[in-house]
Tab-separated table of C-alpha atoms in Angstrom:
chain	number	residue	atom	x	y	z
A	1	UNK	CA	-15.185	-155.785	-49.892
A	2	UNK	CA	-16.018	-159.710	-50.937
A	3	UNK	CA	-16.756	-159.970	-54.903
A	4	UNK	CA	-19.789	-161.683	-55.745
A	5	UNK	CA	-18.276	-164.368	-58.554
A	6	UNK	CA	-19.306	-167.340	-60.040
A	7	UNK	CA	-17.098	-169.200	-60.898
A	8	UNK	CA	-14.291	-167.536	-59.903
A	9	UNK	CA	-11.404	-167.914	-58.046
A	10	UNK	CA	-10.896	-166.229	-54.252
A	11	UNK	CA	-10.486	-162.387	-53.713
A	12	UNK	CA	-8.327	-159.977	-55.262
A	13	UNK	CA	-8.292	-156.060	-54.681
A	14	UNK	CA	-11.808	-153.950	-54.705
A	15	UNK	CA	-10.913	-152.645	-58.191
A	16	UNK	CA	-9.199	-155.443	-60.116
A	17	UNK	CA	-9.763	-158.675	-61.167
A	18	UNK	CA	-10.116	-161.643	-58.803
A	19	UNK	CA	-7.301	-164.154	-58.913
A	20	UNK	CA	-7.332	-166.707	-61.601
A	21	UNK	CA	-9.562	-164.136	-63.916
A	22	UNK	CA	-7.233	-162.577	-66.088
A	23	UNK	CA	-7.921	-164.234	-68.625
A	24	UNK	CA	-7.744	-162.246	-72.211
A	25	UNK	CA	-10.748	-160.649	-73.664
A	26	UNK	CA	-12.679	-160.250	-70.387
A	27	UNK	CA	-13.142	-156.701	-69.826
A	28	UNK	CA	-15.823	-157.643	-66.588
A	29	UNK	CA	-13.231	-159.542	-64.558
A	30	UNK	CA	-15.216	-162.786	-65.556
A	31	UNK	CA	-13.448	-166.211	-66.190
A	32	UNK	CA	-13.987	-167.040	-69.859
A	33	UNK	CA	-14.981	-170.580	-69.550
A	34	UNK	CA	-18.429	-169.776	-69.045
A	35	UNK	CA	-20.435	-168.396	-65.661
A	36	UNK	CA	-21.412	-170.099	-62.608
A	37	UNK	CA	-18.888	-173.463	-63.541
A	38	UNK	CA	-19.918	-174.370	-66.365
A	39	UNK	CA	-18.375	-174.060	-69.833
A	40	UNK	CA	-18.530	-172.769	-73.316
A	41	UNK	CA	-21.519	-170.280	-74.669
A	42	UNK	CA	-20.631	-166.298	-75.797
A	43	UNK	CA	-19.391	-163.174	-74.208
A	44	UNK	CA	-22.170	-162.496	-71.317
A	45	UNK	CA	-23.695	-158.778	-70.584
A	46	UNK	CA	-22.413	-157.119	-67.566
A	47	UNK	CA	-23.739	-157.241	-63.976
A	48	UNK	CA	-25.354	-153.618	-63.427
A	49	UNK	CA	-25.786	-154.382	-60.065
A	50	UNK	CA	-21.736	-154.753	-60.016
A	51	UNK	CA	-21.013	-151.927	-61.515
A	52	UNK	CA	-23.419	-150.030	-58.758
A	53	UNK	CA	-21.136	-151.294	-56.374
A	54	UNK	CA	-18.171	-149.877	-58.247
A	55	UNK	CA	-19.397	-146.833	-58.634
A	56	UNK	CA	-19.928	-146.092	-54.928
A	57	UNK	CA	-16.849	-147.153	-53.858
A	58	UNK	CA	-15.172	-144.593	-56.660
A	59	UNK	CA	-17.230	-142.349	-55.138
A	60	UNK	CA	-16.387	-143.149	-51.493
A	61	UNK	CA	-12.382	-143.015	-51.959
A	62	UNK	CA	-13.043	-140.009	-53.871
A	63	UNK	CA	-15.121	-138.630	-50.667
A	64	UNK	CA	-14.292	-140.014	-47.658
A	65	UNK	CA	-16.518	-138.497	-45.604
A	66	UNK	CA	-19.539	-138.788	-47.988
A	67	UNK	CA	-21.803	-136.032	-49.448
A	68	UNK	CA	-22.045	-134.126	-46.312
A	69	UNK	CA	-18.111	-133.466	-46.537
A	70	UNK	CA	-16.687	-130.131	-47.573
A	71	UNK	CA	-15.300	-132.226	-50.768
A	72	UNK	CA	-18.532	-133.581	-51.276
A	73	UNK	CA	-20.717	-130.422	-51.138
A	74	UNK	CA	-18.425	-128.245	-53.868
A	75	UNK	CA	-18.570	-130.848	-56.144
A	76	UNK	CA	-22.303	-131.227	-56.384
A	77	UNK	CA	-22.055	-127.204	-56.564
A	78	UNK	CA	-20.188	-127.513	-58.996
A	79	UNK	CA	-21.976	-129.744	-61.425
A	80	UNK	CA	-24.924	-128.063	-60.463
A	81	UNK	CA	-23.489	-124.527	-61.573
A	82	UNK	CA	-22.139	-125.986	-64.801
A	83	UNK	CA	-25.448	-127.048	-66.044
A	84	UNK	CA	-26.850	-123.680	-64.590
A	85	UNK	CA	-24.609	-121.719	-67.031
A	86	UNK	CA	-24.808	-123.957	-70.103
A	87	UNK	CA	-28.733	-123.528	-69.800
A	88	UNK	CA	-28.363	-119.774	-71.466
A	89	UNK	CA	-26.942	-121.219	-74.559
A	90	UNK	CA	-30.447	-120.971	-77.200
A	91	UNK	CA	-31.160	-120.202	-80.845
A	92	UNK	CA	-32.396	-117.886	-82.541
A	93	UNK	CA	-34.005	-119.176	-85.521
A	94	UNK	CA	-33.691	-117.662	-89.535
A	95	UNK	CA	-37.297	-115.960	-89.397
A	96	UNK	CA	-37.007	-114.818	-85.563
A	97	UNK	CA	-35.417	-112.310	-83.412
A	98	UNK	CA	-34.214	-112.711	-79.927
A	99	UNK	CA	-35.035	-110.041	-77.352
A	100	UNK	CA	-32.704	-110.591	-74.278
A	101	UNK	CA	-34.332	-108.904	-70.988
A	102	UNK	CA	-32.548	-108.639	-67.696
A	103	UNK	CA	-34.452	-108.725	-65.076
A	104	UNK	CA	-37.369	-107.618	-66.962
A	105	UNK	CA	-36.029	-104.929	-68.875
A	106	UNK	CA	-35.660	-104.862	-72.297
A	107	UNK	CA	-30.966	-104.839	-72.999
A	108	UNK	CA	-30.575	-106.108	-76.481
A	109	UNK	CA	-32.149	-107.981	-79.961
A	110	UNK	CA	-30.285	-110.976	-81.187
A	111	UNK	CA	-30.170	-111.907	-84.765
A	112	UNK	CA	-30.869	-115.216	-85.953
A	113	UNK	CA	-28.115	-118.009	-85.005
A	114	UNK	CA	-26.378	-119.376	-81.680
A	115	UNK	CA	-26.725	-117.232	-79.403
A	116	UNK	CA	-25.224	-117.064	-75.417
A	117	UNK	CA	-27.416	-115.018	-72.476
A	118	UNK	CA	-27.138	-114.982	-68.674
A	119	UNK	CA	-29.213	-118.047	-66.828
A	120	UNK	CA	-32.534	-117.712	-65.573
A	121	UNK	CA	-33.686	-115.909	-63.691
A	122	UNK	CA	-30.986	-112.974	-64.674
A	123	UNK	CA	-31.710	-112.842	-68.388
A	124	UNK	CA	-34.245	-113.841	-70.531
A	125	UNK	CA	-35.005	-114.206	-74.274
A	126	UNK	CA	-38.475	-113.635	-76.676
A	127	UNK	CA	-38.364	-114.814	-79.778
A	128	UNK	CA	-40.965	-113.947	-81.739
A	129	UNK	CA	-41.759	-114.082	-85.672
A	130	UNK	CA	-40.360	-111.460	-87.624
A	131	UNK	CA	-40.710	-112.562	-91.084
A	132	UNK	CA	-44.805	-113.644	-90.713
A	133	UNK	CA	-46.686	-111.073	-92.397
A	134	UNK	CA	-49.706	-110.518	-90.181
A	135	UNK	CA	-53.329	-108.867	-91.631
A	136	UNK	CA	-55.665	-106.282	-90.324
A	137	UNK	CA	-59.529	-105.783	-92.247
A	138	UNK	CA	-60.908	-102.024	-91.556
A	139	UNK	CA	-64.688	-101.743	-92.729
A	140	UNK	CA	-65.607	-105.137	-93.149
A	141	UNK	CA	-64.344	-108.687	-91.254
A	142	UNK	CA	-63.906	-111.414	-93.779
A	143	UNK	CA	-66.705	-114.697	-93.555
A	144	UNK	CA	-65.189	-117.414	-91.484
A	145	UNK	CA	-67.018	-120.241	-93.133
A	146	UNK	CA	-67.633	-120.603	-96.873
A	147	UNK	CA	-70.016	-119.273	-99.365
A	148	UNK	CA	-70.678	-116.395	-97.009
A	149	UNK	CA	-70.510	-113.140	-97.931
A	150	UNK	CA	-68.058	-110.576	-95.587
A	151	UNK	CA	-69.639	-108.371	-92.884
A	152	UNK	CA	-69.690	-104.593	-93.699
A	153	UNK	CA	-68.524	-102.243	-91.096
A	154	UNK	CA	-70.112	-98.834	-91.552
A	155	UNK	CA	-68.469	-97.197	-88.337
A	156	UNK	CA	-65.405	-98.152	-90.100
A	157	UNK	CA	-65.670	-97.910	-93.883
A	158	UNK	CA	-67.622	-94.778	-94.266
A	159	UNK	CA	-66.107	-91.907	-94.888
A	160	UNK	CA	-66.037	-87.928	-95.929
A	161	UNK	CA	-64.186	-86.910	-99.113
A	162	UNK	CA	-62.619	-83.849	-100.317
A	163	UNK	CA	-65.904	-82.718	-101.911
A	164	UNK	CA	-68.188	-83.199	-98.911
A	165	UNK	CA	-69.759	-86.645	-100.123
A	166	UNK	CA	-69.312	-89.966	-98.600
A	167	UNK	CA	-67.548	-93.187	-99.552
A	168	UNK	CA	-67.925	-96.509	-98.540
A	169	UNK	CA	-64.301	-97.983	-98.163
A	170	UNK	CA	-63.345	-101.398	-96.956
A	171	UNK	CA	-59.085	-102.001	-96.990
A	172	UNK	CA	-57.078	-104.603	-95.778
A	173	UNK	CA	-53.457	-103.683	-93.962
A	174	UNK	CA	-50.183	-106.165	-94.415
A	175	UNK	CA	-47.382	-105.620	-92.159
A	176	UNK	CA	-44.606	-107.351	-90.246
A	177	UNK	CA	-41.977	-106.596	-87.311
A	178	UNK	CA	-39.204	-104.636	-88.202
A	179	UNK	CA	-37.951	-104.382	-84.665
A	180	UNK	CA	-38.831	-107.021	-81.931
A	181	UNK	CA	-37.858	-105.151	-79.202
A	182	UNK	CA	-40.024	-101.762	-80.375
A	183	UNK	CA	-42.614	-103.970	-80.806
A	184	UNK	CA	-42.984	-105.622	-77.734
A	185	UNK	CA	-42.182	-102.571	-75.547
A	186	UNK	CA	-42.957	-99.799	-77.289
A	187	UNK	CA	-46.547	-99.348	-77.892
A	188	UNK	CA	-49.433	-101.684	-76.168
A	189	UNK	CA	-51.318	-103.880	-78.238
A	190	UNK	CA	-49.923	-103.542	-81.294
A	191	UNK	CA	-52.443	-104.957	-83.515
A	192	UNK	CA	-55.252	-102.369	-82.321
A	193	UNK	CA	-52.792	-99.821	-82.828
A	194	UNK	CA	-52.376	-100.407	-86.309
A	195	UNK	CA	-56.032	-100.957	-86.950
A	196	UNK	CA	-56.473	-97.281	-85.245
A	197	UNK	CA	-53.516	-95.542	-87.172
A	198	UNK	CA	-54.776	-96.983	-90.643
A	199	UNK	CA	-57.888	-96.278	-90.507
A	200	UNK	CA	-56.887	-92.369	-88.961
A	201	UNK	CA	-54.307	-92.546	-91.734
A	202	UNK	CA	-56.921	-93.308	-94.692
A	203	UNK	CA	-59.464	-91.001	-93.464
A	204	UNK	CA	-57.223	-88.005	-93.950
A	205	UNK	CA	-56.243	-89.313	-96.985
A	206	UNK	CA	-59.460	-89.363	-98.731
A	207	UNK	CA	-60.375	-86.117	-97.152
A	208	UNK	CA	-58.319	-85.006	-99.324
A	209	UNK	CA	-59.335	-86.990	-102.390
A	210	UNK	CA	-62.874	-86.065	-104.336
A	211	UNK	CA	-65.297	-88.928	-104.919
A	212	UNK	CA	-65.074	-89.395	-108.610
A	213	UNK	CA	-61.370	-89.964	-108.799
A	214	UNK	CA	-61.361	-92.184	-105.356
A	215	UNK	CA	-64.317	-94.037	-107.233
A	216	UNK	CA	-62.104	-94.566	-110.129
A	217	UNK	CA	-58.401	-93.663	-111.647
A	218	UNK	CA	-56.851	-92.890	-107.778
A	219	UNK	CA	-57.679	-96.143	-106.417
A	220	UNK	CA	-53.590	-96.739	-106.323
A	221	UNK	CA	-52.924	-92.987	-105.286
A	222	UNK	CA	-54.837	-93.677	-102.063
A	223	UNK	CA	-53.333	-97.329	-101.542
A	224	UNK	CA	-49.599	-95.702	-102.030
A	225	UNK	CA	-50.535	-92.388	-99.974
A	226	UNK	CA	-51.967	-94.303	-96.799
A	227	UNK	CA	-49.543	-96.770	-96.600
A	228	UNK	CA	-47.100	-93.901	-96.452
A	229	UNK	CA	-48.430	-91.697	-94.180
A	230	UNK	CA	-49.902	-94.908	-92.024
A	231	UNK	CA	-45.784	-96.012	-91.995
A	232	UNK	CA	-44.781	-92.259	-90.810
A	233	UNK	CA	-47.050	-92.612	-87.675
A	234	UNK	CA	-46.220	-95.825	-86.913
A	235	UNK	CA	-42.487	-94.988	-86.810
A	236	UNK	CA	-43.104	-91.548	-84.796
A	237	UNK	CA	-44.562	-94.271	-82.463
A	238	UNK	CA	-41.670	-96.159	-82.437
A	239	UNK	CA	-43.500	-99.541	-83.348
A	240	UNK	CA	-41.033	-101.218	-84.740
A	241	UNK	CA	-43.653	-102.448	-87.595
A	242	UNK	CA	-43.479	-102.494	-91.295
A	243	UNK	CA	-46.018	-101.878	-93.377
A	244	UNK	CA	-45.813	-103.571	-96.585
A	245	UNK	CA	-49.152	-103.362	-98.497
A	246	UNK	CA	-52.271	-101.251	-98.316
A	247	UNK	CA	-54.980	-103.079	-100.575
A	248	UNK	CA	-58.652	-101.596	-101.699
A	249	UNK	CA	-61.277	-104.239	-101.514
A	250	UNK	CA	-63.913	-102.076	-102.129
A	251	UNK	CA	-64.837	-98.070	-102.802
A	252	UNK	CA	-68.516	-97.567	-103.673
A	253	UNK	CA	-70.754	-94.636	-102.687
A	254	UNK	CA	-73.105	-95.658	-99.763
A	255	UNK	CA	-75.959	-98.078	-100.402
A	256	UNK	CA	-78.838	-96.326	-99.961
A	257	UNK	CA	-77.626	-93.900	-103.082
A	258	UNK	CA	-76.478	-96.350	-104.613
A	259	UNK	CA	-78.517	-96.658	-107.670
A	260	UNK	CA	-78.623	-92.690	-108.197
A	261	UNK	CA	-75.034	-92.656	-108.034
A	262	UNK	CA	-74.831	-95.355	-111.076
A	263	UNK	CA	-77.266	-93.206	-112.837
A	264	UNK	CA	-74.970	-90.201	-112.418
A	265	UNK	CA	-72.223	-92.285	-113.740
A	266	UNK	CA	-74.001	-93.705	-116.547
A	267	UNK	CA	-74.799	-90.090	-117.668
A	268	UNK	CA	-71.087	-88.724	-117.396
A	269	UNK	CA	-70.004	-92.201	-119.642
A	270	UNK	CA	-72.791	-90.752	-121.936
A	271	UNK	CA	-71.700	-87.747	-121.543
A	272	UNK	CA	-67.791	-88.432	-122.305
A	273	UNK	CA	-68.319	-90.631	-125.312
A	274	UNK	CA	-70.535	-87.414	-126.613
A	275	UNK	CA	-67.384	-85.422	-126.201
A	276	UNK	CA	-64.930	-87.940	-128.223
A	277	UNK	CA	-67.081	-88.075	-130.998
A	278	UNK	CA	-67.131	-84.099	-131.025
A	279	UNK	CA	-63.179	-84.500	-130.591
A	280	UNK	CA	-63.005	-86.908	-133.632
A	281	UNK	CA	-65.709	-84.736	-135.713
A	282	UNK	CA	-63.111	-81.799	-134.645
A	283	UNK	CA	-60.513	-83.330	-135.033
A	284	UNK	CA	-61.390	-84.455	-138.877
A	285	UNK	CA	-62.795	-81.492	-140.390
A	286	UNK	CA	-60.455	-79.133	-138.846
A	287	UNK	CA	-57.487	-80.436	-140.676
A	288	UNK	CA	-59.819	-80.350	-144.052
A	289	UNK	CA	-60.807	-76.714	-143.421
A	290	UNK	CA	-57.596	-75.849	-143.183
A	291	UNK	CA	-55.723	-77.558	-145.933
A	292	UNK	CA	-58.742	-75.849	-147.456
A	293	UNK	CA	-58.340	-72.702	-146.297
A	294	UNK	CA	-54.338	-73.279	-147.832
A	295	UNK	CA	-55.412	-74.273	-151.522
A	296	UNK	CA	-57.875	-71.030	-151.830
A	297	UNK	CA	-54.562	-68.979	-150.744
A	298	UNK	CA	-52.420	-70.717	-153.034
A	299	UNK	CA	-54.698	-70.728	-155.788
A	300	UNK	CA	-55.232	-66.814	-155.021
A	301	UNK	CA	-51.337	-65.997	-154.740
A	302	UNK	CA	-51.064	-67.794	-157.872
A	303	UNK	CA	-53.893	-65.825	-159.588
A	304	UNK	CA	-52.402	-62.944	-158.190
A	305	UNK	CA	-49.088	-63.714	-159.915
A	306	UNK	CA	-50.331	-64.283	-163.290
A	307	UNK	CA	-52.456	-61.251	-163.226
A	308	UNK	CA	-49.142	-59.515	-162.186
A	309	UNK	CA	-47.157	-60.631	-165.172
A	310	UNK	CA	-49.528	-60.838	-167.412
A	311	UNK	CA	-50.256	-56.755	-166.911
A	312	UNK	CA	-46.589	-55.915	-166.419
A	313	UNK	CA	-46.822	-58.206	-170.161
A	314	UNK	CA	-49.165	-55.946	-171.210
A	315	UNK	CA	-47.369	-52.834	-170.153
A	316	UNK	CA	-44.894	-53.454	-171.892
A	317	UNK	CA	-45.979	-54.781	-175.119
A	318	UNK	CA	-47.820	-51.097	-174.902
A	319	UNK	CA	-44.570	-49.194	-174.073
A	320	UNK	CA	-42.872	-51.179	-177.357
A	321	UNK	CA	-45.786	-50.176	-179.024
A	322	UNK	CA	-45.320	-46.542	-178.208
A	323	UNK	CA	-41.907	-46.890	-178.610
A	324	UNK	CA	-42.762	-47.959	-182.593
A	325	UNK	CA	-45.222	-45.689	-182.624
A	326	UNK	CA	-42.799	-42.396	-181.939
A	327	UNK	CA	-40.928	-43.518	-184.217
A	328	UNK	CA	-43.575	-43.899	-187.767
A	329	UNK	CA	-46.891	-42.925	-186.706
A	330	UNK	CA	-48.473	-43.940	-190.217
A	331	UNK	CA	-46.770	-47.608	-190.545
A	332	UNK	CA	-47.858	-48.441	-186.683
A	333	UNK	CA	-51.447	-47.126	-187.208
A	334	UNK	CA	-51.943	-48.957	-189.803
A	335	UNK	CA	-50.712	-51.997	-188.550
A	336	UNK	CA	-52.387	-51.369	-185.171
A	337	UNK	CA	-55.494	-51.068	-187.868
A	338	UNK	CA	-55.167	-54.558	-190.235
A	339	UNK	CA	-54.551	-56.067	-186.486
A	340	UNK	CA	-57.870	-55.225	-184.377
A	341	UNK	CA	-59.543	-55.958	-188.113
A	342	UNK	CA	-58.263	-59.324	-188.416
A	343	UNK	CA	-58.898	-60.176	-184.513
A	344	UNK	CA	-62.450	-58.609	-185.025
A	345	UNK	CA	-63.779	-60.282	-188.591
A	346	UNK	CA	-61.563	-64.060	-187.860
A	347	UNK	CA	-64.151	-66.432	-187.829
A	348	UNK	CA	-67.061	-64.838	-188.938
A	349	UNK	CA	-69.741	-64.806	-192.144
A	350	UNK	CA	-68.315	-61.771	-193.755
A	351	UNK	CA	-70.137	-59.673	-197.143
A	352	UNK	CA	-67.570	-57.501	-198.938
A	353	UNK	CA	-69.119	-54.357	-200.593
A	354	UNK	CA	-67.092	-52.335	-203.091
A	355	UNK	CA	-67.134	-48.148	-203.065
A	356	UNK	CA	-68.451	-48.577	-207.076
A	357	UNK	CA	-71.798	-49.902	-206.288
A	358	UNK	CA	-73.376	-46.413	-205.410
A	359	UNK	CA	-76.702	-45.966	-207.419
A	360	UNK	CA	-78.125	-49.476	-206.200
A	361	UNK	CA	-79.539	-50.962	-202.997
A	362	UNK	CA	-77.793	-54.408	-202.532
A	363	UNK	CA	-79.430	-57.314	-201.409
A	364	UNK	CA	-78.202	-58.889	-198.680
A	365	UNK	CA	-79.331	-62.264	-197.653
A	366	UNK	CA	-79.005	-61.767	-194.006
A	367	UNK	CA	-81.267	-64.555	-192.342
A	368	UNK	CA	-78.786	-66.977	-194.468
A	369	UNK	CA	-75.774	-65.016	-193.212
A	370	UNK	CA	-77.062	-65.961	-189.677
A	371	UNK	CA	-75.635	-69.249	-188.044
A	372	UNK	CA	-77.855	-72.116	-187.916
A	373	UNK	CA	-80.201	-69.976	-189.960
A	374	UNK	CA	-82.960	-71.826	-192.242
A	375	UNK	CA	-82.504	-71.026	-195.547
A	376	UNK	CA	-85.978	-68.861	-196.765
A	377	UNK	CA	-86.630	-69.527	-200.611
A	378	UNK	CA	-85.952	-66.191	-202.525
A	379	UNK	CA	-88.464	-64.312	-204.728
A	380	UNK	CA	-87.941	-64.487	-208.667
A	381	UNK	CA	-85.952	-61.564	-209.253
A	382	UNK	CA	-87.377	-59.611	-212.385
A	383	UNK	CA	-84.754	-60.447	-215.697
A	384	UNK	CA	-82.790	-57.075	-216.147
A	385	UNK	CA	-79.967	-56.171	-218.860
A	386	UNK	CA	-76.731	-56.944	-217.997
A	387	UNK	CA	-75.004	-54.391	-216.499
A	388	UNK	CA	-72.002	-52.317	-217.342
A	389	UNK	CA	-68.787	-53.662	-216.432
A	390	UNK	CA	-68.480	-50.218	-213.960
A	391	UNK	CA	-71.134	-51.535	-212.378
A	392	UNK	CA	-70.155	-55.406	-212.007
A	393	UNK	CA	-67.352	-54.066	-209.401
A	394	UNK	CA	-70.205	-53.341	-207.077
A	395	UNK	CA	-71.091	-56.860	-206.769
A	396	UNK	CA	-71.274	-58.053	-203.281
A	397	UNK	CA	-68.710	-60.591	-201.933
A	398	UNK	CA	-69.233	-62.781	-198.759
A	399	UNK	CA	-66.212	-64.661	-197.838
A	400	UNK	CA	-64.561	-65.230	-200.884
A	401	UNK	CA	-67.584	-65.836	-202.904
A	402	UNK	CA	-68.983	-62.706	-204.909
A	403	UNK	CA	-72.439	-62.218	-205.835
A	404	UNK	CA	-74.366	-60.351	-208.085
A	405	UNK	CA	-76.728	-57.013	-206.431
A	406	UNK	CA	-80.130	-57.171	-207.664
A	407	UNK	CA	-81.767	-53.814	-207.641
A	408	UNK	CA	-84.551	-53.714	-204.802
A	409	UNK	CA	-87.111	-51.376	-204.921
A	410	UNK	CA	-86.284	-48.013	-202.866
A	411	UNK	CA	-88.770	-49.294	-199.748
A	412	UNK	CA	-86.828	-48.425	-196.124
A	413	UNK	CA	-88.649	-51.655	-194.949
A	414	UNK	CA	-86.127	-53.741	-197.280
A	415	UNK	CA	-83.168	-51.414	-196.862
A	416	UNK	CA	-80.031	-53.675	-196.059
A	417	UNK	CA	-77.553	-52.329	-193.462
A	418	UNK	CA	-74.085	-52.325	-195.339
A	419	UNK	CA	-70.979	-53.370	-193.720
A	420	UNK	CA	-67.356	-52.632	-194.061
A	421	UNK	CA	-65.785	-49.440	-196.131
C-alpha cells in the first residue's frame, strides 16, 4: 500500500514510518523540516484521511475475510451485546422509587441509588415520585385565576350528622406514595380512589358527630378521626398511599338556614354568658353564706359554753352556800340578807326612817327624790315647838343627810308611803 507523503522519502512498511522519517518528535511519520519541501513552521495536525486508511487496514489483518467472515460477525455481536447489557444500568433518584417489571409484571421496588436490571425488552423500570405530596379538594375546587372565590360542591360537601341535621363541609386531603409498586398495580386510578374513600370516610365520621360540636370545639376530632379511618381503608386496599393531613376549610350549616342558624347561636352565647354570671353570683355568695352559716355556730357553741360554766358557776356557788348554810343558819341568813340589801339599794336616792317616829306622818319630798325631777317650791310649814329629843330620832334621813318630819295634817291624799324597817 503506497503512502501518500510530502516530502518524504520512498516507502517503508504499511504501519511504520517511511524511510528517512524517523526523525524525533514526529508521532505522524512526518519529516520535521516542514510539509510538502519546504522548511521551518510548527508541529502540523494530523491527516484524518490517513488515519482512515490505517484504520481499515487494522481492521482488514484483523479480518481477513471482511465483515461477512465468521471472525467478523462475532465481533460486531459482541460489541453489540456489550452495549445491550450495559443499557440496564439506571438510577434511582433520592425522592423516587424504582419499580422493576419483567415482562410486564410487577418483580421488585428499588430504593434510591445505582441500580442494575435486565435490558429491554426483559425488564423494565418506573420511577415515579415518592416524596411529592399530592392534594385532593372534596366539596369545593379551588379558583384557578385570582381574586375568585372557590366553587362549592353541594353533592360533595353536604352532609347528615349524628343529630339528623345537615352540614356543609368542604376538606382538603394530603397524601403521598408509600409503596410504588401498590400504587401503580394495586388499585386503578388512584387519585379518584382517594377522593371516593375520603369523602366515604368523613361522611361516617360526622354521622357520628352532632352539629354543634362539628360546628365548633371537634373541628380537630373530625380532622384526626377521618384521616384515620380514611388511612385504614386505603391500606385494606392495598394502595400503597400515605395519608398525611386531613384539613377543614370550612363547616357551616347550609345556606339557605344560614341566618337562623346564627340566630340560634347568638341565643346559646346569650344564653351561656347568662349561666357564668349565675356561676360567679353562685360562686360568691355561697362561700359568704357559709362562712356565715360557721360564725352563727361558733358564736352559738361559744354562747353555749359560757352559759354552761357560768350555771355549773352558779351551782356551785349555791352548793357552798348550802354548805355554809348547814353549818350556822343565823350568820348565813343574815349575810345572805345585808347582801341582796346592798345589791338592791346601791345606787339609788335612799330616805332612812327610824322605828321612834310613830305618832307623826313624815313628809317625804318624793317628786325631789325622783331623778331628773324639778324641784316644786314647798309650802311654809306652820312654826311649831321644838320637839323632844325622843322625838328628834324620828327624823328622816335620805342618803346620809337627815331631815327634820314636819307634822302633816292626817289627810290620806298626803299620806307618804314609808320605806325601809
Amino acid at each position: 500500500m503506497p503512502w501518500n507523503n510530502q516530502g518524504g522519502g520512498g516507502g517503508g512498511g504499511p504501519w511504520g514510518p517511511p524511510p528517512g522519517n524517523n526523525g524525533p518528535g514526529n508521532p505522524w511519520g512526518r519529516p520535521q523540516g516542514g510539509g510538502n519541501g519546504g522548511g521551518g513552521g510548527g508541529p502540523q495536525p494530523p491527516d484524518l484521511e490517513d488515519l482512515l486508511r490505517r484504520s481499515q487496514d487494522r481492521l482488514r489483518r484483523a479480518m481477513p475475510g471482511g465483515f461477512g467472515s465468521g471472525r467478523g460477525v462475532a465481533l460486531v455481536v459482541g460489541v453489540l451485546g456489550l452495549i445491550w447489557l450495559a443499557s440496564g444500568i439506571y438510577r434511582v433518584e433520592a425522592d423516587e422509587q424504582g419499580v422493576v417489571m419483567r415482562f410486564g409484571q410487577w418483580t421488585r421496588t428499588e430504593q434510591p441509588g445505582l441500580r442494575y436490571r435486565l435490558p429491554s425488552p426483559i425488564e423494565t423500570v418506573l420511577l415515579p415520585k415518592v416524596t411529592r405530596v399530592n392534594r385532593i379538594e372534596v366539596g369545593y375546587r379551588s379558583s384557578v385565576g385570582g381574586g375568585r372565590t372557590d366553587r362549592d360542591v353541594p353533592d360533595e360537601s353536604l352532609m347528615l350528622t349524628g343529630d339528623e341535621n345537615i352540614i356543609d363541609i368542604d376538606f382538603t386531603v394530603f397524601w403521598v406514595i408509600k409503596d410504588a409498586g401498590n400504587f401503580l398495580f394495586k388499585i386503578r386510578e388512584p387519585e379518584v380512589t382517594v377522593k371516593k374513600a375520603a369523602e366515604s370516610a368523613m361522611r361516617e365520621v360526622i354521622g357520628r358527630t352532632d352539629l354543634q360540636p362539628a360546628l365548633t370545639e371537634a373541628r380537630q376530632q373530625i380532622e384526626t378521626s377521618t384521616r384515620q379511618l380514611l388511612q385504614a381503608m386505603l391500606d385494606e386496599y392495598q394502595a400503597g398511599i400515605e395519608i398525611t393531613q386531613v384539613q377543614l376549610q370550612k363547616a357551616d350549616p347550609p345556606q339557605p338556614v344560614i341566618d337562623a342558624f346564627n340566630d340560634v347561636q347568638r341565643a346559646r352565647a346569650d344564653r351561656e354568658r347568662a349561666r357564668n354570671e349565675a356561676e360567679a353570683y353562685r360562686n360568691d355568695i355561697i362561700p359568704r353564706a357559709r362562712g356565715e352559716a360557721e360564725r352563727l355556730v361558733q358564736e352559738a357553741s361559744a354562747y353555749r359554753e359560757q352559759v354552761v360554766s357560768l350555771a355549773q358557776g352558779d351551782a356551785d356557788r349555791f352548793r357552798k352556800v348550802y354548805e355554809a348554810y348547814a353549818l350556822n343558819k343565823d350568820v348565813t341568813a343574815k349575810r345572805m340578807y345585808l347582801e341582796t340589801m346592798e345589791e338592791i339599794l346601791r345606787g339609788r336616792n335612799k330616805i332612812i326612817v327610824e322605828g321612834a317616829a310613830q305618832n307623826v306622818v313624815p313628809y317625804l319630798p318624793l317628786n325631789q327624790l325622783a331623778p331628773n325631777a324639778t324641784p316644786v317650791p314647798q309650802q311654809q310649814a306652820p312654826r311649831q315647838a321644838p320637839a323632844s329629843p325622843s322625838s328628834n330620832q324620828g327624823g328622816a334621813r335620805s342618803g346620809t343627810q337627815t331631815q327634820p318630819l314636819s307634822s302633816l295634817p292626817q289627810n290620806s291624799s298626803q299620806n307618804s308611803s314609808m320605806s325601809g324597817q
